[in-house]
């Protein structure tokens, strides 16, 4: 069910549990600012989630409240994951769902990184529902 992007951070959300090692995940990359792991239900040949270590509900929360250091570290980590996976050429897609209209289901900021194949049109067209 889509989340309310303005709700307070819930430290029992599934990605908080992954960060604490309470539930398993398939690690792709980790540094001081970010953790990257494989999406459990991949929607492309390569589908990686990149999340900050900090407790941020959404892109809105992160872009408002994270420090400049956290934002720089996180953005650099997303780029590094793409480079490390040889995605820059032929290309890849980043996506961050925010709130109900964005279809965000997990209330810890995550950037989806898709690649490994041509990804088609950017979003579903209105006529396709
Ligand atoms: P969103 O709709 O943007 O909130 O995306 C949430 C994503 O988290 C979906 O693509 C799910 O497949 C993924 N997901 C949910 N639980 C897990 C998990 N335990 N490990 C890895 N990915 C997960």
Coordinates of C-alpha atoms and ligand atoms in Angstrom, one line a residue:
X1 CA 0.0 0.0 0.0
X2 CA 1.4 3.4 -0.9
X3 CA 2.8 5.4 2.1
X4 CA 2.2 8.9 3.3
X5 CA 5.4 10.7 2.4
X6 CA 4.9 13.2 5.2
X7 CA 4.5 10.7 8.0
X8 CA 7.2 10.5 10.7
X9 CA 10.0 7.9 10.1
X10 CA 9.0 4.4 11.2
X11 CA 12.1 2.5 12.3
X12 CA 10.3 -0.8 11.9
X13 CA 10.1 -0.4 8.1
X14 CA 11.6 -3.2 6.0
X15 CA 14.6 -1.2 4.8
X16 CA 15.4 -0.1 8.3
X17 CA 15.5 -3.8 9.3
X18 CA 17.7 -4.6 6.3
X19 CA 20.1 -1.8 7.3
X20 CA 20.3 -3.2 10.8
X21 CA 20.9 -6.7 9.4
X22 CA 17.6 -8.0 11.0
X23 CA 16.4 -9.4 7.6
X24 CA 18.6 -10.6 4.8
X25 CA 19.4 -8.7 1.6
X26 CA 21.7 -9.3 -1.4
X27 CA 24.4 -6.7 -1.0
X28 CA 25.7 -4.9 -4.0
X29 CA 27.6 -2.0 -2.5
X30 CA 28.1 -0.3 0.9
X31 CA 29.9 2.8 2.1
X32 CA 29.6 5.4 4.8
X33 CA 26.5 7.0 3.2
X34 CA 24.6 4.4 1.3
X35 CA 23.7 0.7 1.1
X36 CA 22.8 -0.9 -2.2
X37 CA 21.1 -4.3 -2.6
X38 CA 19.1 -6.3 -5.2
X39 CA 15.4 -5.7 -5.4
X40 CA 13.6 -8.8 -4.3
X41 CA 11.2 -8.6 -7.3
X42 CA 13.3 -7.2 -10.2
X43 CA 11.5 -5.2 -12.9
X44 CA 14.5 -5.2 -15.3
X45 CA 17.5 -7.4 -16.0
X46 CA 19.3 -5.5 -13.3
X47 CA 17.3 -3.8 -10.5
X48 CA 19.2 -2.4 -7.6
X49 CA 17.9 -0.3 -4.7
X50 CA 20.2 2.3 -3.2
X51 CA 19.3 3.7 0.3
X52 CA 20.9 6.2 2.7
X53 CA 21.9 5.0 6.1
X54 CA 20.1 8.0 7.6
X55 CA 16.4 7.8 8.7
X56 CA 14.6 9.5 5.8
X57 CA 11.1 8.7 4.8
X58 CA 11.3 9.9 1.2
X59 CA 13.1 12.0 -1.3
X60 CA 11.1 15.0 0.0
X61 CA 12.4 14.3 3.6
X62 CA 16.0 13.7 2.4
X63 CA 16.2 16.8 0.2
X64 CA 14.8 18.9 3.0
X65 CA 16.5 17.5 6.1
X66 CA 19.7 15.7 5.1
X67 CA 23.0 17.4 5.5
X68 CA 25.0 18.5 2.4
X69 CA 27.5 15.8 3.3
X70 CA 24.8 13.1 3.4
X71 CA 23.3 14.3 0.1
X72 CA 26.7 14.4 -1.7
X73 CA 27.7 11.0 -0.3
X74 CA 24.4 9.4 -1.3
X75 CA 24.4 10.8 -4.8
X76 CA 28.0 9.8 -5.4
X77 CA 27.2 6.3 -4.1
X78 CA 24.3 5.9 -6.6
X79 CA 26.6 7.0 -9.4
X80 CA 29.3 4.6 -8.3
X81 CA 27.0 1.6 -8.2
X82 CA 26.0 2.3 -11.8
X83 CA 29.7 2.6 -12.8
X84 CA 30.7 -0.5 -10.9
X85 CA 28.0 -2.5 -12.7
X86 CA 29.2 -1.2 -16.2
X87 CA 25.9 0.6 -16.8
X88 CA 27.0 4.1 -17.9
X89 CA 27.4 2.8 -21.4
X90 CA 24.8 1.6 -22.7
X91 CA 22.8 3.5 -20.0
X92 CA 20.5 3.0 -17.1
X93 CA 17.5 4.6 -15.3
X94 CA 17.1 6.0 -11.8
X95 CA 13.6 6.3 -10.2
X96 CA 12.5 7.5 -6.8
X97 CA 8.8 7.0 -6.0
X98 CA 7.4 9.6 -3.5
X99 CA 4.1 9.2 -1.6
X100 CA 0.8 7.8 -2.9
X101 CA 0.8 9.2 -6.4
X102 CA 4.4 8.1 -6.9
X103 CA 3.5 4.6 -5.7
X104 CA 6.0 4.5 -2.8
X105 CA 5.5 1.5 -0.7
X106 CA 8.5 1.4 1.7
X107 CA 8.9 4.5 3.9
X108 CA 12.7 4.7 3.8
X109 CA 14.1 6.7 0.8
X110 CA 15.3 4.4 -1.9
X111 CA 16.5 5.0 -5.5
X112 CA 15.7 2.3 -8.0
X113 CA 18.5 1.7 -10.5
X114 CA 17.4 -0.2 -13.5
X115 CA 19.6 -1.4 -16.3
X116 CA 21.0 -4.4 -18.3
X117 CA 18.5 -4.1 -21.1
X118 CA 16.6 -1.4 -23.1
X119 CA 14.1 0.0 -20.6
X120 CA 11.3 1.3 -22.9
X121 CA 9.3 4.4 -22.3
X122 CA 9.8 6.5 -19.2
X123 CA 6.5 5.9 -17.5
X124 CA 3.2 4.1 -18.3
X125 CA 1.2 6.3 -20.7
X126 CA -2.1 7.6 -19.4
X127 CA -4.0 5.5 -22.0
X128 CA -2.5 2.4 -20.5
X129 CA -3.9 3.2 -17.1
Ligands
LIG1 P1 8.6 1.5 -4.0 O1 7.3 1.1 -4.6 O2 9.3 2.5 -4.7 O3 8.5 1.8 -2.5 O4 9.6 0.2 -4.1 C1 9.8 -0.7 -3.1 C2 10.6 -1.8 -3.7 O5 11.2 -2.6 -2.6 C3 9.9 -2.8 -4.6 O6 10.5 -2.8 -5.9 C4 10.0 -4.1 -3.9 O7 10.2 -5.2 -4.8 C5 11.3 -3.9 -3.0 N1 11.4 -4.7 -1.8 C6 10.4 -4.9 -0.9 N2 10.9 -5.7 0.1 C7 12.2 -6.0 -0.2 C8 13.2 -6.8 0.4 N3 13.0 -7.5 1.5 N4 14.4 -6.9 -0.3 C9 14.6 -6.3 -1.5 N5 13.7 -5.5 -2.1 C10 12.5 -5.4 -1.5

